[in-house]
Amino acid sequence: LSELPVALDETLLSLLYQLSCSSPDAHFLLETQDSFLTYRQAYHLVSVLLPTRFQNTYPSISYAHGKKVVLVSPNNVMVPLIMWSMWFMSITVVPISPKTDSAIFTSMVKLVEPVAILYAASVRELVAGFLEDHGNVGLRIEEIIPEEHRVQMSASRVSDFIPSLIKWIEISTYQVQ
């Protein structure tokens, strides 16, 4: 872990860093009993792979230091990873429930004035009109994982990101020791 960026302040990120050092291979984010990320893998995603992906592919998000993004998604492993990654880049995340009424959603997003809306494919209808009318950058969370690392998701599961995330980690320069 010595090559990874360090979050030194007293935050959830610093706690994640400390746990990735003290218990690197402990199961952390689970989708099933056999599908999980360790603390080390999660910290690597949050501090290296996700920020790099945003910087290279979505510059309006990555250079939004001090700005806000809206996150609309059912609960899944990508939600905490995205939130921590945004915090790592000094970006505020405003989570909005995918069950929010469209009028309330529109009011909340207008109030927040985000640089982007990150959303799950399952909530496309909720965010589509707002994105078209207001020109915000919209990004499906499923597209954050580079296409070449995406593994076919199970049709029976809402959250099946871990196989793709592990493939991404394994192919990156990071090596689990």
mmCIF file of C-alpha atoms in Angstrom:
data_model
loop_
_atom_site.group_PDB
_atom_site.id
_atom_site.type_symbol
_atom_site.label_atom_id
_atom_site.label_comp_id
_atom_site.label_asym_id
_atom_site.label_seq_id
_atom_site.Cartn_x
_atom_site.Cartn_y
_atom_site.Cartn_z
ATOM 1 C CA LEU A 1 0.000 0.000 0.000
ATOM 2 C CA SER A 2 2.970 2.320 0.248
ATOM 3 C CA GLU A 3 2.428 3.463 -3.353
ATOM 4 C CA LEU A 4 -1.207 4.463 -2.760
ATOM 5 C CA PRO A 5 -2.268 8.018 -1.920
ATOM 6 C CA VAL A 6 -2.853 8.513 1.787
ATOM 7 C CA ALA A 7 -5.884 10.173 3.335
ATOM 8 C CA LEU A 8 -4.413 11.595 6.548
ATOM 9 C CA ASP A 9 -7.239 13.670 7.974
ATOM 10 C CA GLU A 10 -9.768 12.230 10.411
ATOM 11 C CA THR A 11 -12.409 11.087 7.930
ATOM 12 C CA LEU A 12 -14.028 7.924 6.665
ATOM 13 C CA LEU A 13 -11.329 7.883 3.997
ATOM 14 C CA SER A 14 -8.571 7.848 6.607
ATOM 15 C CA LEU A 15 -10.379 5.042 8.423
ATOM 16 C CA LEU A 16 -10.624 3.078 5.158
ATOM 17 C CA TYR A 17 -6.895 3.662 4.598
ATOM 18 C CA GLN A 18 -6.040 2.493 8.119
ATOM 19 C CA LEU A 19 -8.151 -0.641 7.686
ATOM 20 C CA SER A 20 -6.597 -1.318 4.283
ATOM 21 C CA CYS A 21 -3.206 -1.273 6.036
ATOM 22 C CA SER A 22 -4.125 -3.226 9.168
ATOM 23 C CA SER A 23 -6.571 -5.739 7.622
ATOM 24 C CA PRO A 24 -5.894 -5.575 3.877
ATOM 25 C CA ASP A 25 -7.421 -8.919 2.969
ATOM 26 C CA ALA A 26 -10.465 -8.800 5.248
ATOM 27 C CA HIS A 27 -13.826 -8.945 3.491
ATOM 28 C CA PHE A 28 -15.341 -5.490 3.306
ATOM 29 C CA LEU A 29 -17.967 -4.799 0.623
ATOM 30 C CA LEU A 30 -20.069 -7.870 -0.093
ATOM 31 C CA GLU A 31 -22.635 -8.619 -2.779
ATOM 32 C CA THR A 32 -22.861 -12.300 -1.886
ATOM 33 C CA GLN A 33 -20.939 -14.585 0.447
ATOM 34 C CA ASP A 34 -18.543 -15.395 -2.400
ATOM 35 C CA SER A 35 -18.488 -11.983 -4.091
ATOM 36 C CA PHE A 36 -16.689 -9.310 -2.081
ATOM 37 C CA LEU A 37 -14.003 -6.642 -2.086
ATOM 38 C CA THR A 38 -11.309 -6.455 0.559
ATOM 39 C CA TYR A 39 -10.342 -3.239 2.333
ATOM 40 C CA ARG A 40 -7.213 -3.029 0.173
ATOM 41 C CA GLN A 41 -9.182 -3.454 -3.064
ATOM 42 C CA ALA A 42 -11.783 -0.883 -2.012
ATOM 43 C CA TYR A 43 -9.125 1.665 -1.066
ATOM 44 C CA HIS A 44 -7.309 1.124 -4.355
ATOM 45 C CA LEU A 45 -10.534 1.727 -6.283
ATOM 46 C CA VAL A 46 -11.378 4.830 -4.247
ATOM 47 C CA SER A 47 -7.940 6.430 -4.266
ATOM 48 C CA VAL A 48 -6.510 5.406 -7.654
ATOM 49 C CA LEU A 49 -8.735 3.730 -10.230
ATOM 50 C CA LEU A 50 -11.943 5.750 -9.855
ATOM 51 C CA PRO A 51 -10.270 9.192 -9.647
ATOM 52 C CA THR A 52 -8.100 8.321 -12.650
ATOM 53 C CA ARG A 53 -11.145 7.121 -14.571
ATOM 54 C CA PHE A 54 -13.014 10.350 -13.809
ATOM 55 C CA GLN A 55 -9.991 12.484 -14.697
ATOM 56 C CA ASN A 56 -9.380 10.736 -18.018
ATOM 57 C CA THR A 57 -12.963 10.181 -19.139
ATOM 58 C CA TYR A 58 -15.171 12.722 -17.356
ATOM 59 C CA PRO A 59 -13.071 15.864 -16.825
ATOM 60 C CA SER A 60 -16.059 17.996 -15.834
ATOM 61 C CA ILE A 61 -16.393 15.766 -12.781
ATOM 62 C CA SER A 62 -12.744 15.229 -11.936
ATOM 63 C CA TYR A 63 -11.863 18.926 -11.954
ATOM 64 C CA ALA A 64 -14.847 19.896 -9.842
ATOM 65 C CA HIS A 65 -12.883 20.434 -6.618
ATOM 66 C CA GLY A 66 -15.316 21.935 -4.136
ATOM 67 C CA LYS A 67 -18.298 21.317 -6.433
ATOM 68 C CA LYS A 68 -21.223 18.919 -6.078
ATOM 69 C CA VAL A 69 -22.492 15.835 -7.861
ATOM 70 C CA VAL A 70 -25.837 14.132 -7.389
ATOM 71 C CA LEU A 71 -25.908 10.349 -6.992
ATOM 72 C CA VAL A 72 -29.180 8.514 -7.705
ATOM 73 C CA SER A 73 -29.006 4.757 -7.327
ATOM 74 C CA PRO A 74 -30.480 1.848 -5.439
ATOM 75 C CA ASN A 75 -28.108 0.623 -2.767
ATOM 76 C CA ASN A 76 -25.236 -1.365 -4.276
ATOM 77 C CA VAL A 77 -21.467 -1.655 -3.924
ATOM 78 C CA MET A 78 -20.858 1.252 -6.318
ATOM 79 C CA VAL A 79 -22.637 3.765 -4.067
ATOM 80 C CA PRO A 80 -20.044 3.858 -1.250
ATOM 81 C CA LEU A 81 -17.155 3.501 -3.711
ATOM 82 C CA ILE A 82 -18.360 6.484 -5.748
ATOM 83 C CA MET A 83 -19.033 8.557 -2.634
ATOM 84 C CA TRP A 84 -15.597 7.869 -1.145
ATOM 85 C CA SER A 85 -13.885 8.475 -4.476
ATOM 86 C CA MET A 86 -15.651 11.826 -4.862
ATOM 87 C CA TRP A 87 -14.691 12.787 -1.323
ATOM 88 C CA PHE A 88 -11.111 11.771 -2.132
ATOM 89 C CA MET A 89 -11.264 14.307 -5.001
ATOM 90 C CA SER A 90 -12.812 16.952 -2.667
ATOM 91 C CA ILE A 91 -16.201 16.761 -4.383
ATOM 92 C CA THR A 92 -19.427 16.822 -2.388
ATOM 93 C CA VAL A 93 -21.883 14.010 -3.101
ATOM 94 C CA VAL A 94 -25.604 14.594 -2.687
ATOM 95 C CA PRO A 95 -27.367 11.216 -2.668
ATOM 96 C CA ILE A 96 -31.009 11.254 -3.743
ATOM 97 C CA SER A 97 -33.267 8.254 -3.336
ATOM 98 C CA PRO A 98 -34.329 6.630 -6.618
ATOM 99 C CA LYS A 99 -37.833 6.488 -5.148
ATOM 100 C CA THR A 100 -38.054 10.288 -5.031
ATOM 101 C CA ASP A 101 -40.993 11.888 -6.805
ATOM 102 C CA SER A 102 -39.866 13.559 -10.066
ATOM 103 C CA ALA A 103 -41.026 17.039 -8.951
ATOM 104 C CA ILE A 104 -39.069 16.752 -5.697
ATOM 105 C CA PHE A 105 -36.074 15.369 -7.605
ATOM 106 C CA THR A 106 -36.109 18.341 -9.983
ATOM 107 C CA SER A 107 -36.355 20.822 -7.090
ATOM 108 C CA MET A 108 -33.514 19.166 -5.209
ATOM 109 C CA VAL A 109 -31.210 19.090 -8.235
ATOM 110 C CA LYS A 110 -31.954 22.751 -9.034
ATOM 111 C CA LEU A 111 -31.121 23.661 -5.451
ATOM 112 C CA VAL A 112 -27.870 21.664 -5.446
ATOM 113 C CA GLU A 113 -26.658 22.863 -8.892
ATOM 114 C CA PRO A 114 -24.431 19.824 -9.485
ATOM 115 C CA VAL A 115 -21.717 19.570 -12.124
ATOM 116 C CA ALA A 116 -22.995 16.065 -12.865
ATOM 117 C CA ILE A 117 -25.657 13.519 -12.062
ATOM 118 C CA LEU A 118 -24.446 9.959 -11.550
ATOM 119 C CA TYR A 119 -27.297 7.488 -11.824
ATOM 120 C CA ALA A 120 -28.129 3.800 -12.078
ATOM 121 C CA ALA A 121 -29.633 2.558 -15.333
ATOM 122 C CA SER A 122 -32.750 1.588 -13.391
ATOM 123 C CA VAL A 123 -33.518 5.268 -12.658
ATOM 124 C CA ARG A 124 -32.903 6.638 -16.160
ATOM 125 C CA GLU A 125 -36.510 7.857 -16.472
ATOM 126 C CA LEU A 126 -36.241 9.898 -13.275
ATOM 127 C CA VAL A 127 -33.130 11.784 -14.416
ATOM 128 C CA ALA A 128 -33.641 11.861 -18.219
ATOM 129 C CA GLY A 129 -35.864 14.928 -18.398
ATOM 130 C CA PHE A 130 -33.681 16.933 -16.071
ATOM 131 C CA LEU A 131 -30.515 16.081 -17.994
ATOM 132 C CA GLU A 132 -32.110 17.067 -21.311
ATOM 133 C CA ASP A 133 -33.587 20.317 -19.990
ATOM 134 C CA HIS A 134 -30.597 21.530 -17.997
ATOM 135 C CA GLY A 135 -27.557 20.206 -19.825
ATOM 136 C CA ASN A 136 -26.012 18.537 -16.797
ATOM 137 C CA VAL A 137 -23.452 15.832 -17.380
ATOM 138 C CA GLY A 138 -25.187 12.524 -16.805
ATOM 139 C CA LEU A 139 -23.242 9.362 -16.164
ATOM 140 C CA ARG A 140 -24.637 5.888 -15.640
ATOM 141 C CA ILE A 141 -22.766 4.268 -12.780
ATOM 142 C CA GLU A 142 -22.545 1.064 -14.806
ATOM 143 C CA GLU A 143 -20.364 2.949 -17.313
ATOM 144 C CA ILE A 144 -17.840 4.074 -14.726
ATOM 145 C CA ILE A 145 -16.158 0.673 -14.917
ATOM 146 C CA PRO A 146 -14.197 0.658 -18.188
ATOM 147 C CA GLU A 147 -15.954 -1.419 -20.829
ATOM 148 C CA GLU A 148 -13.012 -3.763 -21.302
ATOM 149 C CA HIS A 149 -13.257 -4.770 -17.624
ATOM 150 C CA ARG A 150 -17.017 -5.257 -17.427
ATOM 151 C CA VAL A 151 -18.191 -8.781 -16.773
ATOM 152 C CA GLN A 152 -21.714 -9.782 -17.829
ATOM 153 C CA MET A 153 -24.043 -8.997 -14.964
ATOM 154 C CA SER A 154 -26.490 -11.567 -13.721
ATOM 155 C CA ALA A 155 -30.032 -10.835 -14.887
ATOM 156 C CA SER A 156 -31.360 -11.936 -11.516
ATOM 157 C CA ARG A 157 -29.336 -9.443 -9.467
ATOM 158 C CA VAL A 158 -29.620 -5.682 -9.082
ATOM 159 C CA SER A 159 -26.040 -5.411 -7.876
ATOM 160 C CA ASP A 160 -23.414 -7.519 -9.559
ATOM 161 C CA PHE A 161 -20.469 -5.127 -9.874
ATOM 162 C CA ILE A 162 -17.805 -6.961 -7.909
ATOM 163 C CA PRO A 163 -16.634 -9.370 -10.661
ATOM 164 C CA SER A 164 -16.035 -6.378 -12.964
ATOM 165 C CA LEU A 165 -14.319 -4.363 -10.229
ATOM 166 C CA ILE A 166 -12.008 -7.259 -9.401
ATOM 167 C CA LYS A 167 -11.150 -7.714 -13.074
ATOM 168 C CA TRP A 168 -10.355 -3.983 -13.296
ATOM 169 C CA ILE A 169 -8.123 -4.175 -10.220
ATOM 170 C CA GLU A 170 -6.312 -7.278 -11.453
ATOM 171 C CA ILE A 171 -5.625 -5.764 -14.863
ATOM 172 C CA SER A 172 -4.442 -2.455 -13.399
ATOM 173 C CA THR A 173 -0.853 -2.031 -12.294
ATOM 174 C CA TYR A 174 -1.916 -2.720 -8.695
ATOM 175 C CA GLN A 175 -0.908 -6.189 -7.544
ATOM 176 C CA VAL A 176 -2.539 -7.800 -4.512
ATOM 177 C CA GLN A 177 0.348 -9.154 -2.454
#
